Structures are given as C-alpha cells and as structure tokens.
CSV table of C-alpha atoms and ligand atoms in Angstrom, one decimal:
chain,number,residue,atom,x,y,z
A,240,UNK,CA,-44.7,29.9,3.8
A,241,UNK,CA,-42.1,30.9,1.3
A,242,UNK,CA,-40.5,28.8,-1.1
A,243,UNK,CA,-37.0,29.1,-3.3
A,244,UNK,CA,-38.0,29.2,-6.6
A,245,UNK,CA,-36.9,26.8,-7.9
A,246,UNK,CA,-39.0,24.1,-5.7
A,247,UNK,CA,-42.0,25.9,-6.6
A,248,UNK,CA,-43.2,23.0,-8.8
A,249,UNK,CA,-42.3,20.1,-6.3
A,250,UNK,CA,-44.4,22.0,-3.6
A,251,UNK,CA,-47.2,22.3,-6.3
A,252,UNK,CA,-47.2,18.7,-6.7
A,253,UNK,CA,-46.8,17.5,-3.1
A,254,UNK,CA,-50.1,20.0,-2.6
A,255,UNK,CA,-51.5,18.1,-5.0
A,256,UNK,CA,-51.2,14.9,-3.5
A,257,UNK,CA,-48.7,13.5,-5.9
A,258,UNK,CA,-45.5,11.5,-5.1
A,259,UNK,CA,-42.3,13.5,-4.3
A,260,UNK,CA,-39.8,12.8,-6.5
A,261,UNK,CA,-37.0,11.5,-4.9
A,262,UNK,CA,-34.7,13.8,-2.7
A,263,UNK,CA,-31.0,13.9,-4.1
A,264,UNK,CA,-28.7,11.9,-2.0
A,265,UNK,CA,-26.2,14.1,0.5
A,266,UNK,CA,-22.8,13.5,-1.1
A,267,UNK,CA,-21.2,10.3,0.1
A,268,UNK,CA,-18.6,11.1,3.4
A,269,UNK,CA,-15.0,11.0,2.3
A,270,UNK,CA,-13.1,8.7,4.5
A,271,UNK,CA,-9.9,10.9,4.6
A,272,UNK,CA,-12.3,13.3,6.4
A,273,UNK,CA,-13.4,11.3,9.0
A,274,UNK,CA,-9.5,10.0,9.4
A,275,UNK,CA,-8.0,13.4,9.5
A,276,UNK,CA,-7.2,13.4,13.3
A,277,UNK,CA,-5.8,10.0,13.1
A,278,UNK,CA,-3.9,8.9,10.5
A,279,UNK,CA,-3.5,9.6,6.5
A,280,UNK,CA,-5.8,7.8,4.6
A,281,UNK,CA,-3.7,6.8,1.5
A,282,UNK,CA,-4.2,4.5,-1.5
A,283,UNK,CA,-2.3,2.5,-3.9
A,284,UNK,CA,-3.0,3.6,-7.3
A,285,UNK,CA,-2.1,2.1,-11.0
A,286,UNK,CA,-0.8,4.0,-14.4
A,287,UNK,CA,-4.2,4.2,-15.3
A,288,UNK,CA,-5.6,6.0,-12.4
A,289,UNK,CA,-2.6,7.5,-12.4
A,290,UNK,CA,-3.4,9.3,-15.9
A,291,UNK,CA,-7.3,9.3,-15.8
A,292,UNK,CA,-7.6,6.8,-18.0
A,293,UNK,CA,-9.7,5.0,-15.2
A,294,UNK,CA,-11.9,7.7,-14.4
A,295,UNK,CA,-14.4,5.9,-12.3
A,296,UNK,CA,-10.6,4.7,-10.1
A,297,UNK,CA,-8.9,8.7,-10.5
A,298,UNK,CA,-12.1,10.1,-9.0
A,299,UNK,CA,-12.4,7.7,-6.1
A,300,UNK,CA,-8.6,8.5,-5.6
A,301,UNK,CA,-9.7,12.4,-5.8
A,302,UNK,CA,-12.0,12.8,-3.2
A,303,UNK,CA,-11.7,9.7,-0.3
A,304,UNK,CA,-7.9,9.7,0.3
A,305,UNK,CA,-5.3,12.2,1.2
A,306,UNK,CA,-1.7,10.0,0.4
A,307,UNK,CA,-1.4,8.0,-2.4
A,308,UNK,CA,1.5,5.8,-3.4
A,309,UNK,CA,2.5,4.5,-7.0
A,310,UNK,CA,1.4,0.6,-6.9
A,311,UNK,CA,4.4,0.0,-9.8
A,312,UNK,CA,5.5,3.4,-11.9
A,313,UNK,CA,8.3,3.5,-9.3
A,314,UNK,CA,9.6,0.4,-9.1
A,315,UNK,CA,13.3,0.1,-10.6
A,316,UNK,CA,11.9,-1.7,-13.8
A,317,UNK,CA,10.2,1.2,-14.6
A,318,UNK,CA,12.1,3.8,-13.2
A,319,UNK,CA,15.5,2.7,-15.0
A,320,UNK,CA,14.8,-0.1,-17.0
A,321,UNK,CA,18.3,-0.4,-18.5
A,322,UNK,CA,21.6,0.8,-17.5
A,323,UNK,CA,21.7,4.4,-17.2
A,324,UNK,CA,18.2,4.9,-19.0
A,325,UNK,CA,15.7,6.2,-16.8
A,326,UNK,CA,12.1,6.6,-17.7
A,327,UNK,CA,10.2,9.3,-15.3
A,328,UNK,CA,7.0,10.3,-17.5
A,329,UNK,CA,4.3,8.0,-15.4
A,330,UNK,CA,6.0,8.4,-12.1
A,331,UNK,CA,6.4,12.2,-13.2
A,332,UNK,CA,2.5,12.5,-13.6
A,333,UNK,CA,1.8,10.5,-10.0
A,334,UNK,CA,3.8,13.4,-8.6
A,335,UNK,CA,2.1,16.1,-10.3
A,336,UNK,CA,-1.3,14.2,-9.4
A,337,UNK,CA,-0.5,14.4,-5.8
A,338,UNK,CA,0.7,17.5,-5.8
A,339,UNK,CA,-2.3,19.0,-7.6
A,340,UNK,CA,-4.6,17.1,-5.5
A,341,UNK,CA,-2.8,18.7,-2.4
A,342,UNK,CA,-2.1,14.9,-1.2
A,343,UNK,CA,0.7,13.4,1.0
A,344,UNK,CA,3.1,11.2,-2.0
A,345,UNK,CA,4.8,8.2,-1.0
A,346,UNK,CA,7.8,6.6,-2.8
A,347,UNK,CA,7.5,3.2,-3.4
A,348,UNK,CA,10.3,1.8,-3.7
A,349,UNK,CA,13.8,2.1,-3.9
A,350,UNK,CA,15.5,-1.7,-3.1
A,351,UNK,CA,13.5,-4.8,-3.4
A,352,UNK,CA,14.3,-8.4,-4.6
A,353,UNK,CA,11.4,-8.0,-7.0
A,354,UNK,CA,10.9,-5.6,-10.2
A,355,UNK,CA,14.3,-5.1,-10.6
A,356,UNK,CA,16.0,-5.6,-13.9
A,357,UNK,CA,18.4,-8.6,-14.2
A,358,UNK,CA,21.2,-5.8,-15.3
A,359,UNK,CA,21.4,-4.8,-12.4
A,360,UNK,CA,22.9,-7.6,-11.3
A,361,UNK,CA,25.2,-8.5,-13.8
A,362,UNK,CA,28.2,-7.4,-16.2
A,363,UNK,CA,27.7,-6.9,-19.4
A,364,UNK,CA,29.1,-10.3,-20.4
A,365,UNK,CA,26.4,-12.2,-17.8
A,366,UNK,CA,28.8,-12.5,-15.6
A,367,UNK,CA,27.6,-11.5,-11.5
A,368,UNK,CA,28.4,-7.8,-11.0
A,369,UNK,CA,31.0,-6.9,-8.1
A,370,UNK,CA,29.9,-5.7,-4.8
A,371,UNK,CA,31.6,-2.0,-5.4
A,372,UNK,CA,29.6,-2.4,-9.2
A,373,UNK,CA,26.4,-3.0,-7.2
A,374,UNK,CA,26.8,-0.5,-4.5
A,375,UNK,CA,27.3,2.2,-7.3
A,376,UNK,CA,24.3,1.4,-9.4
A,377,UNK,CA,22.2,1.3,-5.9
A,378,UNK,CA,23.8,4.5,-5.2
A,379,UNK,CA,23.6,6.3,-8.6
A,380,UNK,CA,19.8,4.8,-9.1
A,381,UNK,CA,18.6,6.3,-5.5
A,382,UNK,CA,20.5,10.0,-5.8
A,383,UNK,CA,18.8,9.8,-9.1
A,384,UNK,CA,15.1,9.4,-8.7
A,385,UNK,CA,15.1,11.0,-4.7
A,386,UNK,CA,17.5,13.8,-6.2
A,387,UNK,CA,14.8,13.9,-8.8
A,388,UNK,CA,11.9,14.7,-6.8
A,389,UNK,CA,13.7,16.1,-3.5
A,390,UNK,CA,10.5,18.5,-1.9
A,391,UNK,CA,8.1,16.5,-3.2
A,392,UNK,CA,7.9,13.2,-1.8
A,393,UNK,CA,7.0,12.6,1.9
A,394,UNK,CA,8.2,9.8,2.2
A,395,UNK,CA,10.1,6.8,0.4
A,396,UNK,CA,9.9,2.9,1.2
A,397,UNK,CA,13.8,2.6,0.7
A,398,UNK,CA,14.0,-0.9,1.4
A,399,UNK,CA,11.0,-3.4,0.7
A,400,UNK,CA,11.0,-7.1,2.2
A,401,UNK,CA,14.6,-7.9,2.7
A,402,UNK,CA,13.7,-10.1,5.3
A,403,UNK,CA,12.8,-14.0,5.5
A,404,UNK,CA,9.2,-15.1,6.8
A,405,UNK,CA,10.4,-18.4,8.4
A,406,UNK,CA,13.1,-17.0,10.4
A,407,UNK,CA,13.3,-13.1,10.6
A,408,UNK,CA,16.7,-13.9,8.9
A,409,UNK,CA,18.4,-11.6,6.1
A,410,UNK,CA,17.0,-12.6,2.5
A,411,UNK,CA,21.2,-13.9,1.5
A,412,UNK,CA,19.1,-16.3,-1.8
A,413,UNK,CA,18.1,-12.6,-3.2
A,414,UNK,CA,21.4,-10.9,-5.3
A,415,UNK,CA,21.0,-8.1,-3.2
A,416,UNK,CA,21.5,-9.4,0.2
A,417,UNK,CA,23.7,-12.3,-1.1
A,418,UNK,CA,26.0,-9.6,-2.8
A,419,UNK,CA,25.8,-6.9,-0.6
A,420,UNK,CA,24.3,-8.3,2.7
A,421,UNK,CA,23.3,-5.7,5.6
A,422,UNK,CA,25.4,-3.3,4.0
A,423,UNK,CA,23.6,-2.8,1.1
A,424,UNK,CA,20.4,-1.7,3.3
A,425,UNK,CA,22.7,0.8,4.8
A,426,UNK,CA,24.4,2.5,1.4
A,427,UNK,CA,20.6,2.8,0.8
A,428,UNK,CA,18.9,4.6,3.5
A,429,UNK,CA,22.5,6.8,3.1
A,430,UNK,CA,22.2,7.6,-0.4
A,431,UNK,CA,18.4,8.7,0.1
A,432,UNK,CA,19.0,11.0,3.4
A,433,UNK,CA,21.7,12.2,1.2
A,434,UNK,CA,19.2,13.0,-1.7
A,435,UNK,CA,16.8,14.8,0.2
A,436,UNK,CA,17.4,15.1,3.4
A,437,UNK,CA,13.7,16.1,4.6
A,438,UNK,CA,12.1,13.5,3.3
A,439,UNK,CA,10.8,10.5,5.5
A,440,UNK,CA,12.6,6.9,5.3
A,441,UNK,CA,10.8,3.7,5.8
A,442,UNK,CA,12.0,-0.2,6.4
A,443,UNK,CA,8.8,-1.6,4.5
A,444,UNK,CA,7.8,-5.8,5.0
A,445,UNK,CA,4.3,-7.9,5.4
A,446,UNK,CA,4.0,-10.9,8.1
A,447,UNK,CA,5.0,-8.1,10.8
A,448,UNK,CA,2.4,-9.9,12.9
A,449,UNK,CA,4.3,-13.2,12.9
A,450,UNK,CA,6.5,-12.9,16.3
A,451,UNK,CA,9.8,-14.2,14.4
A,452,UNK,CA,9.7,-12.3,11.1
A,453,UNK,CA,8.7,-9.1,13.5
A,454,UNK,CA,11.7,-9.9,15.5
A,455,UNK,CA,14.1,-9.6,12.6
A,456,UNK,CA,13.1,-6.4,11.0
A,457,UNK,CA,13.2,-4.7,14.6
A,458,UNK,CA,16.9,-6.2,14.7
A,459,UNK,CA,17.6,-5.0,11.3
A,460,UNK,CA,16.1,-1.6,12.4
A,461,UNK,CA,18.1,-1.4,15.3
A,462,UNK,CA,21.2,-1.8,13.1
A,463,UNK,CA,20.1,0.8,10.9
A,464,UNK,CA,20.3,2.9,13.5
A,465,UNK,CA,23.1,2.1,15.6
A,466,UNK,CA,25.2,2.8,12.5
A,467,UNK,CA,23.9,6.3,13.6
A,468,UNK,CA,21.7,6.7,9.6
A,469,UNK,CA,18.1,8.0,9.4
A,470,UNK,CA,15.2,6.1,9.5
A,471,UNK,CA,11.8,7.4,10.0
A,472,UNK,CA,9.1,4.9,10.5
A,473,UNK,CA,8.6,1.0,10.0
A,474,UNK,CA,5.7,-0.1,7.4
A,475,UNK,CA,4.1,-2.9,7.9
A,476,UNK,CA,2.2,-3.9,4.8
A,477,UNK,CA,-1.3,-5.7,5.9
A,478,UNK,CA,-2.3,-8.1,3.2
A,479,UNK,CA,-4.8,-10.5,5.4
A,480,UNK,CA,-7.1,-12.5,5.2
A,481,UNK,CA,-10.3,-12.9,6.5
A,482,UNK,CA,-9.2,-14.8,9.7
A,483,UNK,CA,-5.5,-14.4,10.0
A,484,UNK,CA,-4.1,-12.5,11.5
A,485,UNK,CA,-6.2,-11.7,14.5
A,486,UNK,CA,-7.3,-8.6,15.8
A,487,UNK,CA,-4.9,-9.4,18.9
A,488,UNK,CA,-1.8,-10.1,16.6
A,489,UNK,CA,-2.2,-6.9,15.1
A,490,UNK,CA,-2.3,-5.6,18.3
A,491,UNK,CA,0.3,-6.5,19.9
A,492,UNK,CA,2.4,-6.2,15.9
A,493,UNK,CA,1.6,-2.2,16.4
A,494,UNK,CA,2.7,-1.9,20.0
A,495,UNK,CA,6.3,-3.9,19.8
A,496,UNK,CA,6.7,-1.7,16.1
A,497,UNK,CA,5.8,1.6,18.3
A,498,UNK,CA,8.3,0.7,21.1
A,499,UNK,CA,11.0,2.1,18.7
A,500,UNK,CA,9.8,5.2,19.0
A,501,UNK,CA,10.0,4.9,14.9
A,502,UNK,CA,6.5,6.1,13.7
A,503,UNK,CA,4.4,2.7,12.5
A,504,UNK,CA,2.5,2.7,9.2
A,505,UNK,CA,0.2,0.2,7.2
A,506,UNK,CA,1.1,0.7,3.6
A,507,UNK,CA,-0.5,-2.2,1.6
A,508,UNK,CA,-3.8,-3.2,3.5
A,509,UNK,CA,-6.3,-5.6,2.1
A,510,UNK,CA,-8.0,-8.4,3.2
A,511,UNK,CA,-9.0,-11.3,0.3
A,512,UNK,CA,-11.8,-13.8,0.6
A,513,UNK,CA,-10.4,-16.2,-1.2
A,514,UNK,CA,-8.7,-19.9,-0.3
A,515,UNK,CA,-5.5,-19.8,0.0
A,516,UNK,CA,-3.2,-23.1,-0.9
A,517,UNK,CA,-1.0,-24.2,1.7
A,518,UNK,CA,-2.4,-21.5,4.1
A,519,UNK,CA,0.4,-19.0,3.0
A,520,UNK,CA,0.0,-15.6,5.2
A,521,UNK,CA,2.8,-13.7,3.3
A,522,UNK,CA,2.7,-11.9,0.4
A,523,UNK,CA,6.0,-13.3,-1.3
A,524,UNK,CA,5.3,-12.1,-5.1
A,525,UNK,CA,7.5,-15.3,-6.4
A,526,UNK,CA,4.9,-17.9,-4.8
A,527,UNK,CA,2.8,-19.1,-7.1
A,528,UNK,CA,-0.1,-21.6,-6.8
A,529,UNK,CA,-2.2,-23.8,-9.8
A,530,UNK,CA,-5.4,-23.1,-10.8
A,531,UNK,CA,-8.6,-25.4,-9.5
A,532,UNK,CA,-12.6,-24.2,-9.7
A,533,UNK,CA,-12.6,-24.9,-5.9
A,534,UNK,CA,-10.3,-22.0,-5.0
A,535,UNK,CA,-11.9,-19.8,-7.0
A,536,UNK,CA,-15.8,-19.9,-5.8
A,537,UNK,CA,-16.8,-16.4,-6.2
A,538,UNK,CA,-16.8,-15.8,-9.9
A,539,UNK,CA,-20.0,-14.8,-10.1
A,540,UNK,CA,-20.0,-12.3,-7.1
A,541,UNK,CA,-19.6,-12.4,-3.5
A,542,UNK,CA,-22.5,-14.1,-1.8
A,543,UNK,CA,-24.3,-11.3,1.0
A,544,UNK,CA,-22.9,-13.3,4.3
A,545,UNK,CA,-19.5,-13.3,2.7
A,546,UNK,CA,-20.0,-9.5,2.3
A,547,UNK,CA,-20.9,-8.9,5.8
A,548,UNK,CA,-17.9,-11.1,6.9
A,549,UNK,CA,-15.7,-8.9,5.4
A,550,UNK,CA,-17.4,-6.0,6.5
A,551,UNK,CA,-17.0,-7.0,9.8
A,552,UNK,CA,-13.2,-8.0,9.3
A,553,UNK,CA,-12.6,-4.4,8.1
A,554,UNK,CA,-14.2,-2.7,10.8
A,555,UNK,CA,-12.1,-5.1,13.3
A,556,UNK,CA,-8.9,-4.2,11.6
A,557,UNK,CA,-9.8,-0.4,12.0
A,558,UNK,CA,-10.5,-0.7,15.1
A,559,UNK,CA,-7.1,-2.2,16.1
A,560,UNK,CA,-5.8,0.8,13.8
A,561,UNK,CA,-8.1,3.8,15.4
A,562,UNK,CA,-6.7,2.6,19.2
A,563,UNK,CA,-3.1,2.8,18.2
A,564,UNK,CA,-3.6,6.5,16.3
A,565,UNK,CA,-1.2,8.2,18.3
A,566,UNK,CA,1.5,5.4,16.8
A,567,UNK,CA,0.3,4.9,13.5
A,568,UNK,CA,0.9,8.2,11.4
A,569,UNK,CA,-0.8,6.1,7.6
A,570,UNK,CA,-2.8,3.6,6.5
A,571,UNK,CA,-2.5,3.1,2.9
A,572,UNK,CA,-5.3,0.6,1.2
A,573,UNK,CA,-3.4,-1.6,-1.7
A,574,UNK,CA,-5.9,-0.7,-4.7
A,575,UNK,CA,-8.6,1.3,-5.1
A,576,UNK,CA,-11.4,-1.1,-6.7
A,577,UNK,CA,-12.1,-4.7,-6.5
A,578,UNK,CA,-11.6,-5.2,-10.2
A,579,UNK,CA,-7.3,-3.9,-10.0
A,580,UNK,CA,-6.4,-5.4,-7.2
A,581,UNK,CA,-3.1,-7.0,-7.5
A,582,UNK,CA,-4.8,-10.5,-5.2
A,583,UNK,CA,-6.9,-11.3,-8.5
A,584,UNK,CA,-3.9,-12.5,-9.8
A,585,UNK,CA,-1.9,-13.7,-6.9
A,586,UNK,CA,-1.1,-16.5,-5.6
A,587,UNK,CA,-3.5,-17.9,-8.4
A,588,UNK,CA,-3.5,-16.3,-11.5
A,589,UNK,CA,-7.7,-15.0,-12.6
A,590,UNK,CA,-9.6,-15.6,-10.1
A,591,UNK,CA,-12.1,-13.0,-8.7
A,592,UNK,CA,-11.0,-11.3,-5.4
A,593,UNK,CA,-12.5,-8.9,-3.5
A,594,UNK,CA,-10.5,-7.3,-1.4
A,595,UNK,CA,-10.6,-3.4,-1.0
A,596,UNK,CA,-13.2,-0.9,-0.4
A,597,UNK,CA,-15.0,0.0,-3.9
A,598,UNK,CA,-16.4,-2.5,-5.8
A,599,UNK,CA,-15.6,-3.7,-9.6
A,600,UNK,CA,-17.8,-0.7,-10.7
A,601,UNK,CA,-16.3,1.5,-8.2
A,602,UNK,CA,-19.6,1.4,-5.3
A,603,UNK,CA,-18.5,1.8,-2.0
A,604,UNK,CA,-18.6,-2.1,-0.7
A,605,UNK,CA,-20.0,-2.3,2.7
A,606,UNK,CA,-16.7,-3.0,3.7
A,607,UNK,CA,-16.3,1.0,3.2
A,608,UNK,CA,-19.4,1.4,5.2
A,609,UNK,CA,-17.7,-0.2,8.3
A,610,UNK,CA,-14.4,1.3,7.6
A,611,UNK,CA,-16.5,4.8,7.4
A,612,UNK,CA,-18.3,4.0,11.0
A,613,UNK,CA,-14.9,2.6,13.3
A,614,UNK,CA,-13.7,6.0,11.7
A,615,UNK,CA,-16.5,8.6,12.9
A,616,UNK,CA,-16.8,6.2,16.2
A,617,UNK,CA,-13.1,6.7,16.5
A,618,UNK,CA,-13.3,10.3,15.9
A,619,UNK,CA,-15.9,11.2,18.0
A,620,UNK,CA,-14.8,9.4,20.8
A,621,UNK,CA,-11.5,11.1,21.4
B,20,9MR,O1,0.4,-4.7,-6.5
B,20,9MR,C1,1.7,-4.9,-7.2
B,20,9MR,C2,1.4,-5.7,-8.5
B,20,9MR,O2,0.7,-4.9,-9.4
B,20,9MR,C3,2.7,-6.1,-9.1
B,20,9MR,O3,2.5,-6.9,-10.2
B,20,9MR,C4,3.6,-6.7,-8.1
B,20,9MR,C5,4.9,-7.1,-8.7
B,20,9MR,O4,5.9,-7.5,-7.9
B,20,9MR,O5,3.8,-5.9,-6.9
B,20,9MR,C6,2.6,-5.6,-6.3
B,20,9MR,O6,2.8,-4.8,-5.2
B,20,9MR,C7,3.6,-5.3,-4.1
B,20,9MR,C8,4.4,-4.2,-3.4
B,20,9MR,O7,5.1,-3.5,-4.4
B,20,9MR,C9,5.3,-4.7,-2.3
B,20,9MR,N1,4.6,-5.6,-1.4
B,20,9MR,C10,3.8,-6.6,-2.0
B,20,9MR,C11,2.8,-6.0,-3.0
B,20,9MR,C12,1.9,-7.1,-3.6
B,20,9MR,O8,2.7,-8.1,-4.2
C-alpha cells in the first residue's frame, strides 16, 4: 500500500488508532453549473459587489452565476444625473466585471417612472418639458449609454413597469406616459436597436402572474411590434412571497408570455417572509407602509420551520422554471445576500428580510440547497 506523501502522517495516525482529522469539504456546486442547459443563472448585484468592496457578495457573484445585472449603477439617476452630464465610472466597472468574469451583462434600465431625475421632466424654469424636449432627451440619453457599450451588453431592459397593476392599463399618472404615452415606449426600443443593433431588448414588469396586468403588457407587446420595431423577450420580475403567487399562476404566467414566441425571462426573483400590509403582491417602489413590531418578527433570525418553508417555496418556484426551460432563456435572483436585499427596506423601511439564497454572512441558505437539487433533478432528467 502506497501513500502520497504528503498523507504519510494522517495514515501514521489513523494506524495508530487516533482520530482522523477531518476530511476537507469538496468545494460547494455552483449553481450556474447545474443550470447551464437551462437557463442563465444571473444575479442582481450592488456598487459594492460591483467594486469588491463586499468581498464576501463579489466572490459569491464570481463563482455561482453566469449573468449579472447592475441592481442601480444604471439607472438614469446615476447614469446622467443632470442634463447632459453623464457619470459612467461604476456602471463602467459592472461591464469590465462581467466581461472579465466571462459572464452574460444585462442592462438595467433605460425608461422607468422611478430613479429618474426631475430634470428630465422639466424646463429649466420648472416649467413641464415639451413632448419633442422629452423625446430628445429619451433619445439622446439611450444612443448615449447603448452607443456607449454597443458589444458588450446582451441585453437591455428598455422599458421597466409602464404598466398599471389594477387594470393592465398604460401608467398616463407617470410624466412619461402622461407626456409621451405609447409613443414614448416606441422612440425607445427605436433609439436602442438603433444603438446597437445586436443587442437583446426586453419589455420588463412584476405582477405578470395577475391575469389583467399580464393582459396589458402582452397588448403593449403586441403594439411594439406591429409598429414592425425589435423586441426580444418579455421579463417578468418575480418578487413573491411565500404563498402568492402559486406554483399554477406561474405556470400558466410562463406559458401565455411564451405564446409570443418572445423569449420569457425572470429578472428580479425573490421570495420574502415577511407580512405584508394590505396584502400588496406588487413591487411598486412608491408604496410605502408604517413601521409596527408585529410586521417585523424575525429580527433576531429566521425560526428553522420558517427556513424550511422557504426552502420548499424555492424549490416549487424552480420547478415551475426547470419545466418551462425551453421558454425561459434567464433567471436573474434580485441580490445576492440576505443582508442587501432591497425587501429589507421595502414596503417597510428596517426590518429583517430574508429573501435570497446566501445568508447575511454569505452561507448558502437552505433555500440554495433546494434551488441546487430542482436544478441537478432538472438536469438529469432531460
Ligand atoms: O433593488 C433596487 C433598490 O436598491 C432601489 O432602491 C430601488 C429604487 O427604485 O430599485 C430597486 O430595484 C427595482 C428594479 O430596479 C425594478 N423593479 C423593482 C425593483 C425593486 O424595487
């Protein structure tokens, strides 16, 4: 019996009856492996993971997910924060990241109601802008940042949330929609097939499981396209909760999105474990609800059965996902760790969420367990 070298001494000691010393763990599977014949694996990541500064976050981001999208650094507000002055160093260094990282980039996102500057809207004496005014700022501010990264980014969510929850109706209270109405939607999904011409377009909204809202994207879809411009795919965001929607709403969301023929992604998946007030299902960013102990009861971590419930949820939800691969070309988790998810602030400000797959400290969560296992089942049933 031969032995490397270099356990020499650990045979020594197992001969003499002493304990092994423990065997080095096999390093952990990467999801984005065991996803690879599905779908892209892709995560939302913050300025901090975007420049290291969260190690524990950049390393999670490193080796479990192949797409990543910028959670803000490319959001107008930051992107051109006042007329004519664009700022590109952090949504500069997210491309480089992907790039470097070999991973699929997504640009997030080019017209939405929210984290757009009130310039944008307005003449320089306050007064509302024109609709020709608007239409050239949308125009200038997409040929800018696509022109900008043309060959780099997959694909971009032009236009974020432009329609109504209640009704599946055009969002006409935004300035946007109110100024420019459809049109607007089209100058955009123009000026960014313009700007690079290979790169994917997305119509990007949550609730798509609610049969109304749902209805009224696919009609605004449909208009994209009859006015003969390019749209690639349809995201539908995925912020749940632990109940709602069902496995079967999903379902059935993923096969009336796929009847397009428009590829179907999930962009912002989480699931939180908190109360919600009212029983809200969307993710409207402008809702906001007051403190109370009761809807926070989790402070001091998330008791086991609580845990498994979620587990359970996620493996549910991937599930739905893994049947539908040959539809769905992306799903995108919204934050890598517990402790920056954007749901410890919304719609209550501090409380403790606990939503994604890596906990505050960056564990995998059991939740990733059961993501891990639908995954390999998936895979190795096909
Ligand atoms: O996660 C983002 C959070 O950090 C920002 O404060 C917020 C600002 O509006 O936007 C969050 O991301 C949103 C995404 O861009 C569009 N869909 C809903 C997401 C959650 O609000």
């Amino acid at each position: 019996m031969s032995f490397p070298h270099r356990l020499l001494p650990l045979a020594f000691l197992t001969l003499l009856g002493c304990q092994s010393p423990k065997i080095e763990p096999a390093a952990p599977v990467a999801l984005r492996d065991l996803s690879r014949d599905l779908f892209h694996l892709g995560v939302a990541i913050n300025a901090e993971q975007i420049t290291g500064d969260d190690r524990i976050g950049a390393d999670i981001v490193a080796t479990q997910f192949d797409s990543i999208t910028a959670e803000n650094a490319m959001k107008w507000q930051h992107l051109q924060p006042a007329p004519g002055r664009f700022e590109f160093a952090l949504a500069d260094r997210f491309v480089a990241l992907g790039r470097r990282e070999g991973k699929q980039v997504i640009g997030h996102t080019l017209m939405w109601h929210s984290q757009t500057p009130a310039w944008v809207f307005q003449n320089t004496d306050g007064s509302e802008v024109s609709r020709e005014e608007l239409l050239r700022r949308l125009r200038e501010h997409i040929r800018t940042v696509v022109g900008r990264y043309k060959g780099q980014i997959a694909g971009w969510d032009v236009v974020n949330e432009a329609i109504r929850d209640e009704d599946g109706t055009l969002r006409t209270d935004k300035p946007w929609y109110r100024i420019l109405g459809e049109e607007g939607i089209f100058a955009a999904f123009a000026a960014a097939h313009e700007a690079d011409p290979e790169a994917e377009l997305y119509y990007n909204d949550y609730s798509l499981e609610n049969p109304a809202k749902r209805a009224g994207v696919l009609k605004l879809v449909q208009a994209i396209r009859a006015r003969g411009l390019h749209i690639d795919g349809i995201g539908s965001q995925g912020h749940y909760l632990l109940k709602s929607p069902t496995a079967a709403e999903i379902d059935t969301s993923i096969t009336d999105l796929a009847s397009t023929g428009l590829k179907v992604m999930f962009t912002e998946l989480d699931v939180t474990v908190l109360p919600r007030p009212d029983h809200y299902l969307g993710a409207e960013i402008g809702k906001v609800f007051a403190q109370a102990p009761e809807l926070d009861p989790y402070r001091d971590g998330l008791p086991a059965d609580r845990q498994a419930e979620l587990a359970r949820r996620y493996a549910e939800i991937f599930a739905v996902f893994a049947k539908h691969h040959r539809s769905i070309t992306r799903v995108t988790v919204w934050g890598v760790t517990d402790r920056t998810s954007w749901l410890n602030g919304w719609p209550i400000r501090g409380r403790t969420d606990y939503p994604v797959l890596f906990d505050r400290a960056g564990a995998p969560k059991p939740a990733f367990e059961s993501v891990r296992d639908t995954l390999r089942r998936a895979r190795d049933d096909r």
